Each structure stands twice: as C-alpha cells, then as structure tokens.
Short mmCIF file of C-alpha atoms in Angstrom, two decimals:
data_model
loop_
_atom_site.label_atom_id
_atom_site.label_comp_id
_atom_site.label_asym_id
_atom_site.label_seq_id
_atom_site.Cartn_x
_atom_site.Cartn_y
_atom_site.Cartn_z
CA MET E 1 58.19 32.98 166.58
CA SER E 2 54.83 34.16 165.32
CA ARG E 3 54.40 34.90 161.65
CA SER E 4 52.90 38.31 162.37
CA SER E 5 56.19 39.20 164.03
CA SER E 6 58.45 37.42 161.56
CA PRO E 7 61.98 38.60 160.75
CA VAL E 8 60.70 42.12 160.11
CA SER E 9 60.53 43.07 163.78
CA SER E 10 61.81 46.53 163.00
CA ARG E 11 58.60 47.30 161.14
CA LEU E 12 57.45 50.06 163.47
CA ARG E 13 60.72 51.29 164.85
CA ARG E 14 61.14 55.02 164.50
CA THR E 15 64.30 57.03 164.82
CA ARG E 16 64.68 59.94 167.20
CA THR E 17 65.44 62.02 164.12
CA ALA E 18 61.97 61.33 162.76
CA ALA E 19 60.45 62.27 166.09
CA MET E 20 62.40 65.54 166.08
CA ILE E 21 61.27 66.29 162.52
CA PHE E 22 57.68 65.69 163.51
CA THR E 23 57.95 67.96 166.54
CA ALA E 24 59.45 70.74 164.44
CA ALA E 25 56.76 70.30 161.81
CA LEU E 26 54.02 70.64 164.41
CA ALA E 27 55.52 73.90 165.57
CA MET E 28 55.33 75.25 162.04
CA LEU E 29 51.81 73.93 161.49
CA ALA E 30 50.37 75.10 164.79
CA THR E 31 48.85 78.20 163.17
CA ILE E 32 47.36 76.39 160.19
CA PRO E 33 43.66 75.57 160.62
CA PRO E 34 42.61 71.95 160.10
CA ALA E 35 41.27 71.00 156.67
CA ASN E 36 37.50 70.96 156.29
CA ALA E 37 36.01 67.47 156.33
CA ALA E 38 32.64 65.77 156.28
CA ASP E 39 33.14 64.31 159.75
CA THR E 40 31.04 66.11 162.36
CA THR E 41 32.30 64.37 165.51
CA PRO E 42 32.72 66.95 168.30
CA MET E 43 36.33 67.75 169.08
CA ASP E 44 37.77 66.04 172.13
CA PRO E 45 38.75 68.40 174.97
CA ASN E 46 42.35 67.43 174.19
CA PRO E 47 42.49 66.93 170.40
CA GLY E 48 46.22 67.66 170.08
CA PRO E 49 47.89 70.50 168.18
CA ALA E 50 46.63 71.39 164.70
CA GLY E 51 47.96 69.03 162.03
CA SER E 52 47.09 68.04 158.47
CA PHE E 53 43.39 67.41 159.14
CA SER E 54 40.81 66.87 161.89
CA TRP E 55 38.88 63.62 162.17
CA LYS E 56 36.77 61.88 164.80
CA GLY E 57 37.42 64.56 167.40
CA PHE E 58 41.21 64.63 167.09
CA ASN E 59 43.90 66.31 164.99
CA TRP E 60 46.10 64.16 162.76
CA GLU E 61 49.39 64.55 160.90
CA LYS E 62 50.16 62.87 157.55
CA ARG E 63 53.63 61.37 157.41
CA PHE E 64 55.90 63.39 155.14
CA TRP E 65 59.29 62.02 156.21
CA GLY E 66 60.91 58.83 154.91
CA GLY E 67 62.39 55.84 156.66
CA SER E 68 61.32 52.63 158.36
CA PRO E 69 59.32 50.49 158.38
CA GLN E 70 58.79 50.86 154.59
CA PHE E 71 61.47 48.71 152.94
CA ASN E 72 62.64 51.53 150.63
CA GLY E 73 61.82 54.36 153.03
CA GLN E 74 59.34 56.10 150.71
CA PHE E 75 56.18 57.73 152.14
CA ALA E 76 53.88 60.36 150.63
CA THR E 77 51.29 62.60 152.25
CA ALA E 78 49.17 62.33 149.08
CA ASN E 79 48.61 58.66 149.92
CA VAL E 80 46.47 59.67 152.90
CA VAL E 81 43.21 61.11 151.54
CA ASN E 82 41.23 63.46 153.78
CA PRO E 83 37.82 62.33 155.06
CA ASP E 84 35.27 61.99 152.25
CA ALA E 85 31.55 62.81 152.30
CA ASN E 86 31.00 59.77 154.55
CA GLY E 87 33.81 60.74 156.90
CA TYR E 88 36.00 57.86 155.66
CA ILE E 89 39.77 58.15 155.23
CA SER E 90 41.46 56.33 152.35
CA MET E 91 45.03 55.11 152.77
CA LYS E 92 46.87 54.17 149.62
CA LEU E 93 49.94 52.20 148.68
CA THR E 94 51.09 53.36 145.25
CA ASN E 95 53.74 52.22 142.81
CA PRO E 96 53.71 54.63 139.85
CA THR E 97 56.95 53.30 138.34
CA GLY E 98 56.26 49.64 139.05
CA THR E 99 59.58 49.34 140.90
CA ALA E 100 59.37 51.76 143.84
CA PRO E 101 56.22 51.51 145.99
CA VAL E 102 55.26 54.45 148.19
CA ALA E 103 53.71 53.91 151.63
CA SER E 104 51.29 55.95 153.73
CA GLU E 105 50.91 56.75 157.41
CA PHE E 106 49.18 59.23 159.67
CA GLN E 107 49.29 59.75 163.41
CA SER E 108 47.53 61.73 166.09
CA THR E 109 49.11 64.98 167.12
CA ARG E 110 47.92 64.29 170.65
CA LYS E 111 50.35 62.42 172.86
CA GLY E 112 49.66 60.40 175.98
CA PHE E 113 46.32 58.71 175.28
CA GLY E 114 46.87 56.17 178.05
CA TYR E 115 44.37 53.77 179.53
CA GLY E 116 40.96 53.54 177.90
CA THR E 117 38.99 52.01 175.04
CA TYR E 118 40.25 52.34 171.46
CA SER E 119 38.16 51.33 168.44
CA THR E 120 38.36 51.46 164.66
CA THR E 121 36.24 50.21 161.75
CA VAL E 122 38.09 49.26 158.57
CA GLU E 123 36.95 48.48 155.01
CA LYS E 124 39.36 46.01 153.41
CA ASP E 125 39.21 42.37 152.31
CA LEU E 126 42.42 41.21 153.97
CA SER E 127 42.19 37.73 152.46
CA ILE E 128 43.50 39.17 149.18
CA LEU E 129 46.16 41.43 150.69
CA GLN E 130 49.42 41.07 148.77
CA LYS E 131 51.91 39.01 150.76
CA GLU E 132 54.49 41.81 150.89
CA VAL E 133 52.03 44.43 152.17
CA VAL E 134 51.55 45.26 155.85
CA TRP E 135 48.34 46.85 157.05
CA GLY E 136 49.48 48.56 160.25
CA CYS E 137 45.91 49.33 161.25
CA LEU E 138 45.58 51.05 164.64
CA PHE E 139 48.62 51.00 166.91
CA THR E 140 50.06 53.15 169.68
CA TYR E 141 53.70 54.23 169.66
CA ASP E 142 56.08 56.44 171.64
CA PRO E 143 59.61 56.69 170.15
CA ASP E 144 61.06 57.62 173.55
CA ALA E 145 59.39 54.88 175.63
CA GLU E 146 62.17 52.33 175.50
CA PRO E 147 62.53 49.38 175.30
CA GLY E 148 59.10 48.51 173.86
CA TYR E 149 58.11 52.00 172.65
CA ASN E 150 54.56 51.47 173.99
CA GLU E 151 53.72 49.75 170.74
CA ILE E 152 50.32 48.10 171.05
CA ASP E 153 48.99 46.58 167.82
CA LEU E 154 45.21 46.28 167.68
CA CYS E 155 44.73 44.84 164.19
CA GLU E 156 48.00 44.53 162.28
CA ALA E 157 47.74 42.22 159.25
CA SER E 158 50.26 40.74 156.79
CA ALA E 159 51.81 37.60 155.36
CA TRP E 160 55.19 39.25 156.02
CA GLY E 161 56.51 38.46 152.56
CA GLY E 162 55.15 34.91 152.50
CA GLY E 163 58.05 33.18 154.21
CA ALA E 164 59.57 31.59 151.10
CA SER E 165 63.06 32.73 152.06
CA TYR E 166 62.67 30.67 155.26
CA GLY E 167 61.38 27.60 153.46
CA GLU E 168 57.81 28.24 154.58
CA SER E 169 54.55 29.50 153.13
CA TRP E 170 52.85 32.06 155.35
CA PRO E 171 49.24 33.15 154.81
CA VAL E 172 47.91 36.57 155.70
CA THR E 173 47.19 36.71 159.42
CA GLN E 174 46.05 39.40 161.80
CA GLY E 175 47.48 40.06 165.25
CA HIS E 176 46.56 41.31 168.70
CA GLY E 177 49.54 42.18 170.85
CA TYR E 178 52.23 44.50 172.11
CA TRP E 179 56.00 44.89 172.30
CA PHE E 180 57.74 45.10 175.66
CA ASP E 181 61.36 44.90 174.48
CA ALA E 182 62.14 45.77 170.86
CA THR E 183 65.81 44.93 171.40
CA LYS E 184 64.83 41.24 171.46
CA PRO E 185 63.78 39.20 168.41
CA PRO E 186 60.13 38.47 167.58
CA GLY E 187 58.67 35.87 169.87
CA GLN E 188 60.89 37.04 172.71
CA GLY E 189 60.35 40.79 172.88
CA ASN E 190 56.64 40.84 172.09
CA ASN E 191 53.42 39.26 173.32
CA THR E 192 51.29 38.66 170.22
CA VAL E 193 48.43 36.33 169.30
CA THR E 194 47.75 35.79 165.59
CA PHE E 195 44.62 34.55 163.86
CA GLY E 196 43.41 33.96 160.33
CA VAL E 197 41.69 36.70 158.37
CA THR E 198 38.30 36.36 156.73
CA SER E 199 36.93 37.73 153.49
CA SER E 200 34.67 40.09 155.41
CA SER E 201 35.12 43.44 153.71
CA ILE E 202 34.36 45.39 156.88
CA THR E 203 35.75 44.66 160.36
CA THR E 204 35.58 46.50 163.67
CA HIS E 205 38.36 46.30 166.22
CA ARG E 206 38.35 47.29 169.88
CA MET E 207 40.90 47.21 172.66
CA VAL E 208 40.59 48.10 176.32
CA TRP E 209 43.93 49.05 177.88
CA GLU E 210 43.97 48.77 181.67
CA PRO E 211 46.72 48.50 184.28
CA GLY E 212 48.40 45.14 183.67
CA ARG E 213 45.79 44.02 181.13
CA ILE E 214 44.78 44.57 177.48
CA THR E 215 41.62 43.07 175.97
CA PHE E 216 41.43 42.90 172.16
CA GLU E 217 38.34 42.11 170.10
CA THR E 218 37.77 41.86 166.34
CA PHE E 219 34.24 41.72 164.92
CA ALA E 220 32.84 41.19 161.43
CA GLY E 221 30.97 44.21 160.11
CA THR E 222 30.35 47.61 161.65
CA GLY E 223 30.15 47.93 165.41
CA TYR E 224 30.11 45.17 168.00
CA THR E 225 26.97 43.28 166.97
CA GLY E 226 28.59 41.22 164.21
CA ALA E 227 30.33 37.87 164.64
CA LEU E 228 33.18 38.00 167.14
CA LEU E 229 36.12 36.79 165.07
CA LYS E 230 38.73 36.89 167.82
CA ARG E 231 39.02 37.93 171.47
CA THR E 232 42.42 38.09 173.15
CA VAL E 233 43.23 38.96 176.75
CA LEU E 234 46.88 39.66 177.59
CA GLU E 235 47.89 40.23 181.20
CA GLY E 236 51.06 40.57 183.24
CA THR E 237 53.90 42.79 184.26
CA THR E 238 55.06 43.38 180.66
CA VAL E 239 51.85 45.22 179.68
CA PRO E 240 52.96 48.78 178.79
CA VAL E 241 52.47 51.65 181.24
CA PRO E 242 51.13 54.87 179.63
CA ALA E 243 53.74 57.36 178.47
CA GLN E 244 53.53 59.76 175.49
CA GLU E 245 52.11 57.32 172.95
CA GLN E 246 50.33 58.53 169.82
CA VAL E 247 47.78 56.68 167.71
CA HIS E 248 49.01 55.61 164.24
CA PHE E 249 47.64 53.99 161.10
CA ASN E 250 49.96 52.85 158.28
CA LEU E 251 50.10 50.85 155.06
CA TRP E 252 53.53 49.75 153.85
CA VAL E 253 55.74 47.08 152.25
CA THR E 254 58.08 44.70 154.03
CA GLY E 255 61.35 43.70 152.43
CA GLY E 256 61.65 40.33 154.21
CA GLY E 257 60.11 36.90 153.87
CA GLY E 258 60.96 36.15 150.27
CA GLY E 259 58.48 38.31 148.38
CA ASN E 260 59.08 40.83 145.62
CA PRO E 261 58.57 44.15 147.43
CA ALA E 262 59.58 46.42 144.56
CA ALA E 263 56.83 45.08 142.30
CA VAL E 264 53.79 45.29 144.57
CA LYS E 265 50.64 46.68 143.04
CA ALA E 266 48.50 49.47 144.41
CA GLU E 267 46.42 48.79 147.53
CA THR E 268 43.76 50.88 149.27
CA VAL E 269 42.30 50.65 152.76
CA LYS E 270 39.38 52.74 154.01
CA ILE E 271 39.14 53.63 157.67
CA ARG E 272 35.52 54.30 158.47
CA ASP E 273 35.76 55.15 162.13
CA PHE E 274 37.98 55.77 165.14
CA SER E 275 37.09 56.41 168.74
CA PHE E 276 38.83 56.73 172.06
CA VAL E 277 37.20 56.83 175.48
CA ALA E 278 39.58 57.49 178.34
CA ALA E 279 39.41 55.28 181.42
CA PRO E 280 37.74 56.91 184.45
CA ALA E 281 40.00 59.04 186.60
CA PRO E 282 41.70 56.86 189.24
CA ALA E 283 40.57 57.06 192.85
CA ILE E 284 44.18 56.86 193.97
CA SER E 285 46.26 60.03 193.61
CA LEU E 286 50.03 59.62 193.38
CA ARG E 287 52.81 62.18 193.41
CA ALA E 288 56.58 61.78 193.54
CA ALA E 289 59.65 63.90 194.15
CA THR E 290 63.23 63.01 193.28
CA SER E 291 66.19 63.52 195.61
CA THR E 292 69.78 62.52 194.88
CA TYR E 293 72.00 61.55 197.78
CA THR E 294 75.74 61.18 198.09
CA GLY E 295 77.36 57.91 197.24
CA GLY E 296 75.78 57.67 193.81
CA TYR E 297 72.27 56.71 194.97
CA THR E 298 68.96 58.23 193.86
CA THR E 299 65.78 58.15 195.96
CA ASN E 300 62.34 58.72 194.43
CA SER E 301 59.96 59.40 197.31
CA MET E 302 56.34 58.56 196.47
CA LYS E 303 53.22 59.70 198.31
CA TRP E 304 49.65 58.64 197.59
CA THR E 305 46.11 58.98 198.90
CA GLY E 306 42.86 57.14 198.29
CA ALA E 307 44.15 53.55 198.25
CA GLN E 308 42.13 50.85 200.06
CA GLY E 309 43.43 47.85 202.02
CA ASP E 310 46.45 47.07 204.15
CA THR E 311 48.81 46.74 201.19
CA VAL E 312 49.11 48.16 197.69
CA THR E 313 50.97 47.10 194.57
CA LEU E 314 53.64 49.56 193.55
CA TRP E 315 54.65 49.43 189.89
CA MET E 316 58.15 50.64 189.03
CA ASN E 317 58.25 50.55 185.24
CA ASN E 318 57.16 46.94 184.65
CA ILE E 319 58.25 45.61 188.06
CA GLN E 320 55.65 45.01 190.78
CA LYS E 321 56.27 45.29 194.52
CA VAL E 322 53.69 44.77 197.27
CA VAL E 323 54.20 47.39 200.00
CA PRO E 324 52.27 48.49 203.11
CA ASN E 325 49.53 51.03 202.40
CA THR E 326 51.15 53.74 204.50
CA GLY E 327 50.72 56.44 201.86
CA SER E 328 54.41 56.72 201.10
CA PHE E 329 57.36 54.69 199.85
CA PRO E 330 61.00 55.61 199.08
CA HIS E 331 62.50 53.87 196.05
CA ARG E 332 66.28 54.02 196.42
CA TYR E 333 68.56 52.80 193.67
CA LYS E 334 72.13 53.23 192.54
CA GLY E 335 72.89 55.58 189.68
CA THR E 336 70.28 57.38 187.63
CA ALA E 337 67.41 55.99 185.57
CA ASP E 338 63.99 56.93 184.22
CA TYR E 339 61.12 55.39 186.17
CA ALA E 340 57.35 55.43 185.74
CA TYR E 341 55.40 54.67 188.90
CA LYS E 342 51.81 53.80 189.75
CA VAL E 343 50.06 52.48 192.86
CA CYS E 344 47.22 49.94 192.63
CA ASP E 345 44.72 48.47 195.05
CA ALA E 346 42.02 45.87 194.42
CA ASN E 347 39.78 48.47 192.76
CA GLY E 348 42.18 50.14 190.37
CA CYS E 349 45.36 52.13 189.91
CA SER E 350 46.61 55.64 190.35
CA ASN E 351 47.85 58.06 187.75
CA VAL E 352 51.31 57.35 186.38
CA VAL E 353 54.11 59.66 187.54
CA ASN E 354 57.58 60.15 186.08
CA PRO E 355 59.73 61.99 188.65
#
C-alpha cells in the first residue's frame, strides 16, 4: 500500500449528485461571459462552456458545492483566486475559525480531453506542506466512468495525515499514477509510484497519455530544462480509456492518518501554467452499431478502416483481444453493459467508440 494512496482512497470520489449540480450550474452560467484576466493564451477551439473564468485557453468552474474529499465537506469559491497580472491562479486553504478548514477546487468545463500531453507549472514548497493537507495538483476525473473514474494523478502530494494512527511516520510524498478500480483498496485498485518532494519552490509536471501507456515527468523549475526529479512510465491493460474526463486542481484536508485536520493553518498554492495538446488524429477510423438479439444477448458490431497488418488489437473496455484485420468484428455478450472500444495496430489506435 503506497503512502500516497493511504487509507484515504476516497479522496477524489465524487457523487452523482455533485455531477448533476455541476451540470445544472453550467446551464445557468452558459450566458455569463468569462471574467477578465491577465492571461492572453488564445482560446482552444473547444474551450468548454462558459464558467467562472477563462485561463490558458479553456473555461473553468470554481467548486461551490460541498462534499468529499474534504474531510468536513467545506469548499468555497473565494478560495480560488482569478488569474493575476502574471496569469497565475492562487488556490487557498483557509481556516478562519481555527476549527473548520475550507478547501478549494476548480475544474475545466470541457469534458473528454482524452489522449495527449498535459502540463502544469506550480509554485509551492511541498517540503513544508502540513501533513494533513493534500495538494491535488492536476488530475483527470469522470464521475460516470466506473470503476476507476478515469482518475489520473499527475502530481498529487501529501503526507496523508502522517500515519501516526497506523503506528508509522509518513513524510510528504508526490505521486504519479491512476486508478483503475476505486472499489478496491489503495495498492490494489490503483497503479501509483511515489517519490520524495524537494524544497524547490517551482516545479513543472508533464504527462503524455497514450493508448495503454502514460508517461509522467516532474522537473525542478519552469519548463522542461530543469533537473528531472522523477520520470514514471506506466503501461498495460488497466490504463484508462478516454471518456468524459475533466481536468481538476484541488487543495484540501484529509481526515485520516492520525493528524489534526480541524486545526490546519492556511496554505496557498500558485498555479503558473497549464497546457494541453491533443494527440494527433488516429489513422484508424472506427464505428460501431448495437443490435440486441433474442435470448438475452447483445451484439456490438464494429467496423474500421485504415488499420495496417494482418491482425489488430481490439480493446473492449480494458480487455485486449487480437483479431484478424478484416475491418469488422462482432462482440456478442449476454445481458447489457456499457463498452468502450478501440482498434490498434503497430502504429497507433483508433478513436474510442461507445455504442
């Protein structure tokens, strides 16, 4: 069990209620123009619906609803400060009464980022982060993409309460990893590599999400020319397949590990930069149609073009099957279920389809 995924594995779990609240809020905010900011990054062709503010080419929504993962459920939009004159966002953890800390979070209004390169530059000396505080940093999340929710954590950092309640003493560590089954405990439902933090006040983090592979890198300083602090490559059939994930940043307090969560002091993190570059369009084009037959069986009939070689790898959720490259394949199964499919050859993979 890794310390970065200690007995607080529910840290990023959202409820469907929260997702519904967010959707309704976006509908109400769709006509509100984004707040003015110093950032001059051109808007992405798909920035997402209007939200609380625009930043780095995308629209973002400040979290206004309560709940997990904050131990007492308290979040405040005021704890996310709009981009300043430098284009930096400040995220705050406050505790005005000294007994009830208030967390912060914001997320992209765009859904379905998918494969590509994600990067962020952060200003924070994590070596002095309070042991109860969790810096969620950049992560992707889709509340409907069970069982792992497409949670990919690029730079999450915490001591997870310090571990005293488990007879241990945990330092602050940072993690590269993802969840593939949130119904399982930490160490079983996630694939995460942890590493020690440094006192570098500025760090840059990058991940490249590809079919069956995620490459994580953390550098000291701004950009990719500083010291490479950690590089992690995770591969295999459990790597998430794109769905409707959004990009999140959060700063919150964990109630586990033996700390004193109610008494944490104020913390501030500055996010200097964010970027996303989508992976090139796949050469393979895939489409699928669903037909239900008698006897309780469902058949999803897939058709593709552009694949090279005698065989291709067909992904059905996180299951791989090598099939002849005939341009079609019927997946027949009993009952009903939600499937995401893609077809891959030696050069790359198709788009993902959900019949």
